């Protein structure tokens, strides 16, 4: 009554057929699990990561509260100085051999713009000896900030991390 | 629009399945066990992962070294376990993707199946995230690339105060606790994945979660031999002061990184959101077609539970009767889950044998094609055939389009599912319907669109599942041949052979009762 048309070959052919099937499966998995290779970074370049967290200066200086103002403040918030939270953005310029490779600003974080500014930028540069200058202005665009200069020797695929610890320059360089 | 994409895909799948039939045989054809293979691969990954968890050290230096030790010094066991873990994970992605594409191609993602499809979307992403998370643990150059690129990719959304990528700025940026977090995620995420895999099947009755033993053994041996011949190895240890030279990328999981490299983060985020959104709305895109769900006739339902047992979607539930009927229970149809396949009609025993009533009323029926209407259609179709062996061909609307076949001496009727045919109707067609033979076909053998219709038909005819076929006619007058759409030519040839073979069967006219129209004028409309 019921015709079940199983096309699978009998005897040795049955095992050869399955071997071929599993072989195809294995080749597919084996190959694409680690191939083709992918190279996303040129061998003749080094990578600079400019990344730091730095709080800009407050936009308005703190002021002393008067006795009358203090009287109107709840006990738990009686702080003698009033400090508006908003901070300046941090203006950053990075020069490589006196040529600007990055110029931008990092806005202060937080809804009240009272948190630190963060930056994370990457640049590909040719290997070799370079003079790096990092200029940071954290008190408005027109007011002087601070700068650091350093000499670095980079090889192909090296990663140079430029960070700040407070205002001090921190360079992360490959160990030789 | 979607049909233009589905049809060539369906054709390609059917041809591939026929090819796999030759290699594996129908019973072990992996294309029919893709979901079960996903589960099987998951269990291999989970089991091998237990050992890897035991030996893994959650520290910056220990992470790489612990994996390196089992790969190099314990290659005969730990190395194989590691390779199995990787290759079974890759096989999991492969089977999942083919499963997804096949369900789309065969239009098994809309209607009552929307739930499984929608739950499949987070499964897809959870699977990829689990894999990425796993590669991160090894802390080699590949892990370094993944860590930095993933962090930069997430940082594209400025939702975190400090960029995550700063955690990978220098060697000193990374702490040992980071690896404790990673291993926690690598246990928690697969568990969540398993939860979704379970939910995925909640609206499927009798879902196949285990492949046949032969296929399972073959798959495991294949992964084992692959692990022995081509063991998984690490890249050099991660070094955050150097960019890795060459990455041997696992394209099953890590395809997204070359995309980010080529397009940048923004367009890739847009692509991910776009693909996810499209997948989520697909079940409701046109063409949408819903047939009216099955209806229970309380006067006829005797609470036998056969429709409850046979429903592929769990759409029939049994409830206590409160209407004073002598029967204890009554079937109730959950209309949201009913696909209107009619399998419940095929198993309902209230019309066994098919009575001569003017109006057939079954315990459960399809409003769009009642059994009464079906009986009228097939009797009328056979009545229009010329003298000679006359065959009634029952087909499935989801398989070979039997109504387009034009074979002399063969009348055709397409059903929502061949499982809708009650065995009593087959006997009726020989006894009173004017047919000399009955031919049943439907979706490819073992691949019923409604999952269980074909299996139930076979078991009913073989007498191993209620409702049984009871007939005094030679069973050579009833023929079954499942055929995928791509196999229509073979089916047509088989129908012709069957029709011609009827002339050689012993004369059984003494069993034939007078036809309805001629003998007692019973309505068959």
XYZ file of C-alpha atoms in Angstrom:
701
model
C 0.000 0.000 0.000
C 2.560 2.511 1.075
C 5.485 3.124 -1.211
C 8.457 4.617 0.536
C 11.036 5.436 -2.038
C 14.314 5.401 -0.218
C 17.014 6.202 -2.668
C 19.862 5.417 -0.344
C 22.208 2.913 -1.948
C 22.719 -0.413 -0.257
C 25.906 -2.088 0.917
C 29.171 -0.202 0.630
C 27.518 2.542 -1.399
C 25.511 3.470 1.665
C 28.639 4.223 3.671
C 30.400 5.941 0.783
C 27.384 8.206 0.333
C 27.332 9.188 3.980
C 31.080 9.672 4.006
C 30.760 12.109 1.108
C 27.958 13.952 2.928
C 29.841 14.280 6.189
C 33.051 15.178 4.360
C 31.308 18.139 2.713
C 29.977 19.219 6.091
C 33.394 18.882 7.727
C 35.164 20.780 4.950
C 32.654 23.602 5.205
C 33.008 23.903 8.962
C 36.750 23.292 9.048
C 37.494 25.861 6.393
C 35.304 28.729 7.506
C 36.134 28.266 11.182
C 39.547 29.829 10.569
C 39.697 30.890 6.921
C 40.065 32.941 4.863
C 42.559 35.020 6.808
C 41.728 38.604 7.519
C 44.284 41.361 7.840
C 42.773 44.661 8.769
C 45.838 46.701 9.566
C 48.699 47.520 7.164
C 52.104 46.178 8.199
C 53.792 49.474 7.352
C 51.764 51.557 9.782
C 51.722 52.143 13.492
C 48.625 52.974 15.505
C 48.212 55.898 17.852
C 45.350 55.769 20.326
C 44.606 59.136 21.842
C 42.325 58.493 24.758
C 41.878 60.119 28.104
C 39.345 61.290 30.598
C 39.820 64.832 31.757
C 37.475 67.256 33.460
C 37.378 70.784 32.046
C 37.454 73.751 34.369
C 34.187 74.935 35.814
C 32.566 77.611 33.699
C 31.789 79.700 36.738
C 33.925 79.921 39.812
C 32.569 78.931 43.183
C 31.193 81.721 45.312
C 30.627 82.083 49.039
C 27.022 81.838 50.135
C 25.669 84.585 52.290
C 24.230 83.827 55.696
C 20.768 84.524 54.332
C 21.266 82.059 51.489
C 22.542 79.416 53.892
C 19.508 79.902 56.079
C 17.228 79.004 53.188
C 19.099 75.800 52.384
C 18.075 72.495 53.995
C 20.386 71.257 56.716
C 21.634 68.363 54.632
C 22.763 70.692 51.864
C 24.359 73.496 53.876
C 27.588 73.913 51.919
C 29.220 77.318 52.340
C 30.228 77.579 48.687
C 27.920 77.559 45.657
C 29.561 75.821 42.711
C 27.714 75.802 39.332
C 28.298 72.356 37.884
C 28.781 73.114 34.199
C 32.309 72.620 32.891
C 34.151 73.767 29.782
C 34.639 71.314 26.940
C 38.195 70.075 26.554
C 39.892 71.269 23.368
C 42.535 68.922 22.090
C 45.157 69.174 19.400
C 47.653 66.469 18.567
C 50.674 67.321 16.439
C 52.942 64.792 14.863
C 56.264 66.313 13.831
C 54.609 69.737 14.186
C 51.820 68.793 11.822
C 48.330 68.624 13.253
C 46.826 65.157 12.964
C 43.834 65.732 15.198
C 41.972 68.757 16.431
C 38.696 68.549 18.252
C 36.813 69.046 21.446
C 35.311 66.663 23.960
C 32.098 67.797 25.567
C 31.629 67.350 29.307
C 29.543 64.337 30.220
C 26.329 64.327 32.224
C 22.984 66.006 31.888
C 24.314 69.072 33.723
C 27.496 68.953 31.646
C 29.364 68.755 34.899
C 31.220 65.469 34.333
C 34.608 64.780 32.809
C 35.179 64.869 29.077
C 36.196 61.665 27.332
C 38.063 61.145 24.136
C 38.966 58.042 22.177
C 40.514 58.542 18.740
C 42.817 56.361 16.679
C 45.248 57.311 13.904
C 47.465 55.329 11.619
C 50.939 56.843 11.278
C 54.092 55.765 9.498
C 56.650 53.993 11.671
C 59.820 55.777 12.730
C 60.853 58.472 15.150
C 58.270 61.119 15.793
C 57.881 64.200 17.855
C 54.457 64.263 19.470
C 52.838 67.321 20.935
C 49.552 67.171 22.797
C 47.862 70.495 23.470
C 44.925 70.586 25.862
C 42.817 73.609 26.715
C 40.350 72.922 29.465
C 39.322 76.444 30.402
C 37.628 77.630 27.244
C 38.750 77.807 23.632
C 40.722 81.032 23.963
C 42.448 80.517 27.253
C 45.777 78.740 27.474
C 45.818 75.206 28.758
C 48.759 72.860 28.966
C 50.798 70.874 26.478
C 53.190 67.951 26.453
C 55.824 66.974 23.960
C 57.468 63.600 23.692
C 59.736 61.730 21.307
C 58.596 58.277 20.280
C 60.056 55.539 18.128
C 57.374 53.404 16.501
C 57.629 50.264 14.424
C 55.069 48.759 12.113
C 51.938 47.513 14.013
C 53.070 49.193 17.240
C 50.316 50.747 19.304
C 51.066 53.990 21.119
C 48.515 54.912 23.752
C 48.382 58.580 24.753
C 46.623 59.048 28.062
C 46.468 61.678 30.778
C 46.677 61.140 34.493
C 45.146 64.346 35.755
C 47.239 66.631 33.588
C 50.342 64.471 33.349
C 51.108 62.724 30.083
C 50.988 58.909 30.157
C 52.409 57.120 27.155
C 51.743 53.443 26.630
C 54.524 52.127 24.399
C 55.472 48.609 23.340
C 58.277 47.172 25.417
C 61.400 46.484 23.357
C 7.122 39.907 -3.643
C 8.407 37.447 -1.052
C 7.066 34.644 -3.226
C 9.592 35.538 -5.928
C 12.361 34.925 -3.397
C 10.745 31.885 -1.824
C 9.983 29.873 -4.944
C 13.538 29.523 -6.279
C 14.738 28.889 -2.732
C 12.103 26.206 -2.252
C 13.120 24.588 -5.525
C 16.797 24.680 -4.505
C 16.028 23.173 -1.102
C 13.956 20.390 -2.590
C 16.678 19.527 -5.091
C 19.264 19.564 -2.300
C 17.071 17.352 -0.148
C 16.659 14.869 -2.970
C 20.455 14.860 -3.303
C 20.874 14.237 0.414
C 18.345 11.420 0.101
C 20.836 9.663 -2.113
C 23.708 10.207 0.316
C 22.011 9.650 3.661
C 18.733 8.023 2.831
C 15.382 9.577 3.679
C 15.420 8.440 7.293
C 18.719 10.162 8.113
C 18.482 13.093 5.735
C 19.949 15.961 7.806
C 17.778 18.521 5.996
C 14.749 17.108 7.809
C 16.401 17.320 11.204
C 17.905 20.796 11.149
C 16.190 21.891 14.350
C 17.104 18.629 16.064
C 20.703 19.000 14.856
C 20.774 22.486 16.398
C 19.850 20.937 19.736
C 22.364 18.121 19.260
C 25.189 20.542 18.490
C 24.176 22.666 21.458
C 24.515 19.659 23.783
C 27.987 18.880 22.401
C 29.001 22.500 22.990
C 27.555 22.412 26.505
C 29.207 19.108 27.449
C 32.620 20.099 26.100
C 32.221 23.503 27.727
C 31.960 21.921 31.171
C 35.487 20.532 30.872
C 36.842 23.802 29.468
C 35.276 25.657 32.381
C 37.049 23.363 34.843
C 40.514 24.024 33.388
C 40.033 27.691 32.510
C 41.841 30.258 34.667
C 40.116 33.574 35.060
C 43.076 35.932 34.868
C 44.859 37.973 32.202
C 47.804 35.589 32.000
C 46.010 32.445 33.089
C 43.262 32.671 30.471
C 45.618 32.235 27.559
C 47.978 29.833 29.301
C 45.289 27.474 30.586
C 43.817 27.044 27.126
C 47.287 26.703 25.611
C 48.190 23.928 28.058
C 45.213 21.758 27.133
C 45.715 22.491 23.439
C 49.427 21.644 23.316
C 50.213 19.361 26.260
C 46.864 17.622 26.539
C 46.061 17.547 22.844
C 44.793 13.957 23.073
C 41.905 14.981 25.360
C 41.683 18.639 26.282
C 42.704 19.675 22.790
C 40.028 17.487 21.253
C 37.446 18.808 23.699
C 38.385 22.350 22.778
C 38.152 21.557 19.068
C 34.798 19.848 19.548
C 33.603 22.927 21.413
C 34.560 25.125 18.492
C 33.404 22.935 15.628
C 30.098 22.020 17.254
C 29.542 25.748 17.826
C 30.227 26.410 14.154
C 27.956 23.539 13.156
C 25.301 25.087 15.388
C 25.445 28.356 13.449
C 25.397 26.510 10.144
C 22.409 24.335 11.020
C 20.595 27.319 12.546
C 21.046 29.419 9.418
C 20.000 26.634 7.059
C 17.023 25.937 9.350
C 16.008 29.598 9.184
C 16.371 29.810 5.402
C 14.490 26.563 4.890
C 11.587 27.612 7.087
C 11.387 30.844 5.103
C 11.648 29.108 1.728
C 8.919 26.621 2.619
C 6.702 29.402 4.022
C 6.787 27.971 7.524
C 7.161 31.216 9.380
C 3.759 32.880 9.177
C 0.291 32.043 10.371
C 0.318 30.047 13.576
C 4.080 29.669 13.255
C 4.732 33.385 13.891
C 5.534 32.667 17.514
C 8.363 30.230 16.778
C 9.744 32.567 14.139
C 9.744 35.606 16.409
C 11.400 33.668 19.241
C 13.984 32.516 16.707
C 15.233 36.080 16.195
C 16.719 36.544 19.696
C 18.040 32.983 19.439
C 20.004 34.047 16.399
C 21.615 37.016 18.078
C 22.164 35.230 21.377
C 23.976 32.503 19.503
C 26.301 34.954 17.788
C 26.942 36.839 21.039
C 27.731 33.570 22.847
C 30.292 32.731 20.174
C 31.928 36.145 20.281
C 31.986 35.942 24.060
C 33.671 32.540 23.852
C 36.418 33.673 21.524
C 37.101 36.562 23.886
C 37.975 34.146 26.701
C 41.069 32.713 25.007
C 42.780 36.098 25.218
C 44.930 35.633 22.160
C 45.338 38.093 19.304
C 41.943 37.123 17.929
C 40.388 37.855 21.324
C 42.278 41.150 21.442
C 40.897 42.161 18.056
C 37.377 41.151 19.098
C 37.668 42.984 22.416
C 38.869 46.249 20.933
C 36.551 46.218 17.940
C 33.517 45.224 19.987
C 34.219 47.987 22.488
C 34.681 50.554 19.725
C 31.526 49.271 18.031
C 29.468 49.670 21.202
C 31.066 53.048 21.893
C 29.556 54.288 18.648
C 26.483 54.862 20.805
C 27.626 57.448 23.322
C 25.544 55.892 26.088
C 28.441 55.062 28.375
C 30.213 57.937 30.076
C 33.722 56.636 29.582
C 34.446 54.753 26.342
C 34.548 50.992 26.943
C 37.476 50.752 24.568
C 39.632 52.523 27.179
C 39.642 49.209 29.046
C 41.919 47.859 26.338
C 44.203 50.870 25.965
C 47.327 49.379 27.507
C 48.426 46.132 29.123
C 47.762 47.584 32.540
C 44.206 48.574 31.687
C 42.907 45.046 31.991
C 42.303 43.288 35.292
C 41.781 39.654 36.192
C 38.206 40.309 37.279
C 37.372 41.070 33.681
C 37.793 37.375 32.902
C 35.544 36.401 35.788
C 32.891 38.579 34.182
C 33.501 36.983 30.788
C 33.198 33.417 32.066
C 30.044 34.341 33.965
C 28.573 35.694 30.738
C 29.705 32.604 28.871
C 27.637 30.460 31.199
C 24.662 32.766 31.630
C 24.165 33.599 27.946
C 24.016 29.970 26.726
C 21.525 29.222 29.489
C 19.377 32.100 28.283
C 19.844 30.777 24.754
C 18.620 27.357 25.861
C 15.611 28.968 27.517
C 14.705 30.663 24.239
C 15.247 27.390 22.360
C 12.733 25.810 24.703
C 10.234 28.648 24.280
C 10.774 28.391 20.512
C 9.037 24.990 20.570
C 6.204 25.795 22.919
C 3.617 26.043 20.166
C 4.840 22.924 18.414
C 3.410 19.580 19.396
C 5.833 16.643 19.295
C 8.751 18.769 18.104
C 11.780 16.757 17.025
C 14.591 17.774 19.353
C 16.736 14.680 18.840
C 18.081 13.562 15.490
C 17.890 9.853 14.612
C 20.647 7.860 16.338
C 22.431 7.188 13.054
C 22.536 10.851 12.121
C 23.593 11.855 15.633
C 26.437 9.318 15.682
C 27.542 10.327 12.202
C 27.535 14.019 13.079
C 29.455 13.449 16.290
C 32.040 11.248 14.569
C 32.451 13.853 11.846
C 33.121 16.562 14.446
C 35.453 14.266 16.360
C 37.520 13.344 13.317
C 37.656 16.978 12.256
C 38.907 17.836 15.754
C 41.626 15.199 15.493
C 42.786 16.082 12.011
C 42.455 19.846 12.240
C 42.582 20.830 15.903
C 41.550 24.290 16.974
C 44.547 26.382 18.027
C 45.053 29.828 19.499
C 46.627 32.863 17.922
C 49.695 34.314 19.694
C 48.939 35.738 23.122
C 47.160 39.080 23.156
C 49.439 42.103 23.342
C 47.670 45.432 23.626
C 50.785 47.271 22.432
C 50.738 45.612 19.006
C 48.111 45.305 16.313
C 47.689 41.620 15.344
C 49.193 40.863 11.952
C 46.805 38.290 10.531
C 43.544 37.034 11.991
C 42.295 33.543 11.231
C 38.700 34.558 11.495
C 35.851 32.221 12.370
C 33.441 33.486 9.741
C 30.456 31.746 11.289
C 30.535 34.031 14.308
C 32.869 36.905 13.536
C 31.659 38.019 10.104
C 30.568 41.300 11.607
C 34.103 42.638 12.126
C 35.133 42.770 8.460
C 31.789 44.491 7.874
C 32.634 47.126 10.480
C 36.032 47.522 8.864
C 34.478 48.013 5.441
C 31.462 50.147 6.362
C 32.267 51.625 9.803
C 30.142 51.157 12.908
C 27.093 53.298 12.036
C 26.013 51.467 8.862
C 26.600 48.094 10.530
C 24.369 49.079 13.453
C 21.771 50.174 10.883
C 22.105 46.823 9.125
C 21.692 44.865 12.362
C 18.637 46.845 13.384
C 17.244 46.604 9.854
C 17.695 42.833 9.618
C 16.234 42.329 13.089
C 13.254 44.550 12.315
C 12.622 42.815 9.003
C 12.768 39.381 10.609
C 10.342 40.519 13.300
C 7.700 41.785 10.867
C 8.090 39.060 8.250
C 5.270 36.827 9.510
C 2.824 39.647 8.838
C 4.075 40.749 5.449
C 1.836 39.972 2.473
C 0.695 37.639 1.123
C -1.136 36.702 4.271
C -3.715 33.967 4.054
C -5.515 32.470 6.987
C -8.152 29.778 6.770
C -10.869 29.597 9.361
C -9.802 27.484 12.345
C -11.348 24.108 13.119
C -14.701 24.032 14.880
C -15.907 21.442 17.408
C -19.454 20.140 17.150
C -20.372 19.427 20.780
C -23.168 17.018 19.858
C -20.736 14.814 17.964
C -17.606 15.124 20.085
C -17.178 12.104 22.377
C -13.985 13.376 24.022
C -11.825 10.592 22.593
C -8.756 12.903 22.567
C -7.531 11.743 19.165
C -7.602 15.273 17.736
C -5.821 16.421 20.905
C -3.105 13.796 20.309
C -2.711 14.422 16.595
C -2.768 18.227 16.379
C 0.743 19.337 15.320
C 0.325 22.739 16.937
C -1.217 21.817 20.261
C -4.256 23.831 19.197
C -6.766 21.313 20.569
C -7.181 21.097 24.305
C -9.505 18.867 26.283
C -11.914 20.324 28.828
C -14.417 18.868 31.258
C -17.921 18.855 29.887
C -20.540 20.832 31.711
C -23.449 20.365 29.286
C -24.866 17.183 30.757
C -23.415 15.004 28.020
C -22.570 11.408 29.011
C -19.047 12.028 27.790
C -16.559 13.301 30.314
C -14.526 15.651 28.114
C -14.885 17.828 25.068
C -12.307 19.097 22.589
C -11.819 22.860 22.481
C -9.908 24.612 19.701
C -7.486 27.376 20.543
C -8.159 29.438 17.434
C -4.912 31.414 17.774
C -2.887 28.232 17.397
C -5.013 26.451 14.804
C -3.492 26.279 11.314
C -6.669 24.831 9.763
C -4.695 21.850 8.471
C -7.614 19.469 9.033
C -5.494 16.736 10.626
C -8.027 16.661 13.457
C -10.798 15.963 10.943
C -8.784 13.060 9.581
C -8.581 11.407 12.966
C -12.073 12.138 14.279
C -13.798 8.741 14.701
C -17.378 10.009 14.609
C -17.598 9.285 10.881
C -16.201 5.743 10.965
C -17.491 4.123 8.860
C -18.608 7.012 6.714
C -22.342 7.037 7.135
C -25.006 7.521 4.539
C -26.398 10.557 6.285
C -27.543 13.397 4.133
C -25.339 15.652 6.159
C -22.089 14.415 7.635
C -21.378 16.143 10.909
C -18.066 15.319 12.495
C -16.906 15.949 16.031
C -14.442 18.482 14.676
C -14.484 20.041 11.232
C -13.065 22.807 9.037
C -15.593 25.538 8.224
C -13.888 26.289 4.874
C -13.909 22.652 3.759
C -16.198 20.447 5.767
C -15.997 16.694 5.473
C -19.463 16.808 3.967
C -18.244 19.164 1.243
C -15.137 17.062 0.719
C -17.137 13.887 0.253
C -19.356 15.670 -2.279
C -16.346 17.022 -4.192
C -14.551 13.727 -4.535
C -17.655 11.766 -5.472
C -18.512 14.356 -8.124
C -14.939 14.370 -9.411
C -14.852 10.586 -9.802
C -18.290 10.560 -11.376
C -16.915 12.711 -14.178
C -14.237 10.210 -15.131
C -14.630 7.991 -18.220
C -15.000 4.220 -17.950
C -11.925 2.236 -17.094
C -9.873 2.185 -13.918
C -10.864 5.282 -11.992
C -8.557 6.794 -9.431
C -9.191 9.498 -6.875
C -5.984 11.360 -6.083
C -5.791 13.164 -2.735
C -3.019 15.764 -2.647
C -1.776 18.511 -0.398
C -2.079 22.166 -1.344
C 1.479 22.642 -0.030
C 3.073 19.945 -2.187
C 2.839 18.959 -5.856
C -0.151 20.784 -7.336
C -2.246 17.721 -8.077
C -5.084 19.780 -9.529
C -2.773 20.835 -12.351
C -2.148 17.210 -13.276
C -4.191 15.959 -16.172
C -3.958 12.191 -16.109
C -6.723 10.224 -17.837
C -8.795 8.258 -15.376
C -7.562 10.244 -12.392
C -9.666 12.770 -10.483
C -7.841 15.067 -8.098
C -8.597 16.982 -4.953
C -6.167 19.203 -3.028
C -6.494 19.408 0.742
C -4.936 21.737 3.317
C -2.986 18.642 4.382
C -3.272 15.012 3.299
C -3.643 14.243 6.985
C -7.180 15.620 6.670
C -8.336 12.503 4.822
C -10.188 10.203 7.226
C -9.403 6.535 6.535
C -13.134 5.967 6.368
C -13.299 8.255 3.309
C -10.827 6.014 1.485
C -12.990 2.977 2.135
C -16.075 4.969 1.201
C -14.597 5.963 -2.155
C -14.010 2.317 -3.052
C -17.262 1.118 -1.583
C -19.666 3.810 -2.728
C -17.690 6.626 -4.361
C -17.103 4.988 -7.719
C -13.324 4.812 -7.452
C -11.290 1.721 -8.282
C -8.260 3.027 -6.492
C -7.221 5.767 -4.125
C -3.881 7.518 -4.406
C -2.577 9.746 -1.622
C 0.284 12.121 -1.938
C 1.572 15.121 -0.035
C 4.713 16.911 1.001
C 7.990 15.032 0.570
C 8.252 11.908 2.673
C 8.775 12.887 6.284
C 8.530 16.576 5.471
C 4.889 17.434 5.921
C 4.264 21.195 5.868
C 2.123 20.662 8.925
C 4.871 18.456 10.343
C 2.896 15.392 11.334
C 0.205 14.918 8.668
C 2.192 12.488 6.537
C 3.279 10.411 9.503
C -0.267 10.157 10.861
C -1.629 9.110 7.443
C 0.928 6.317 7.189
C 0.244 5.071 10.695
C -3.524 5.206 10.239
C -3.269 3.173 7.048
C -0.767 0.763 8.592
C -3.128 0.211 11.515
C -0.705 1.514 14.120
C -2.517 4.721 14.916
C -6.117 5.485 15.509
C -8.259 6.139 13.584
C -7.478 2.923 11.679
C -8.270 2.170 8.081
C -10.937 -0.499 8.003
C -11.756 -1.847 4.565
C -12.600 -5.161 2.991
C -11.001 -4.118 -0.277
C -7.505 -5.148 -1.257
C -5.065 -2.651 0.173
C -3.390 -2.644 -3.214
C -6.183 -0.299 -4.206
C -4.820 2.341 -1.860
C -1.456 3.787 -2.732
C 0.715 6.288 -0.919
C 3.587 8.248 -2.373
C 4.962 11.403 -0.846
C 6.625 13.742 -3.312
C 8.283 17.108 -3.035
C 7.326 19.679 -5.657
C 10.635 19.079 -7.375
C 9.716 15.422 -7.718
C 6.463 15.942 -9.656
C 7.548 13.963 -12.728
C 8.307 10.874 -10.681
C 4.970 11.223 -8.908
C 3.059 11.500 -12.168
C 4.709 8.341 -13.466
C 3.831 6.507 -10.272
C 0.182 7.564 -10.525
C -0.017 6.251 -14.093
C 1.580 2.962 -13.041
C -0.864 2.656 -10.135
C -3.867 3.365 -12.362
C -2.738 0.760 -14.875
C -2.089 -1.783 -12.136
C -5.722 -1.629 -10.982
C -6.865 -3.608 -14.004
C -4.753 -6.542 -12.838
C -6.282 -6.721 -9.363
C -8.902 -9.344 -8.492
C -12.476 -8.357 -9.189
C -14.064 -6.912 -6.038
C -17.283 -5.547 -7.479
C -19.232 -7.636 -4.955
C -17.939 -5.282 -2.285
C -19.060 -2.192 -4.129
C -22.332 -0.806 -2.904
C -24.745 1.070 -5.093
C -23.638 4.647 -5.565
C -25.260 7.283 -3.458
C -26.950 9.053 -6.292
C -28.313 5.979 -7.967
C -29.291 3.816 -5.033
C -30.980 5.875 -2.408
C -30.605 9.406 -3.592
C -28.582 10.565 -0.644
C -27.197 14.019 -1.091
C -23.518 14.386 -1.698
C -23.357 18.081 -2.334
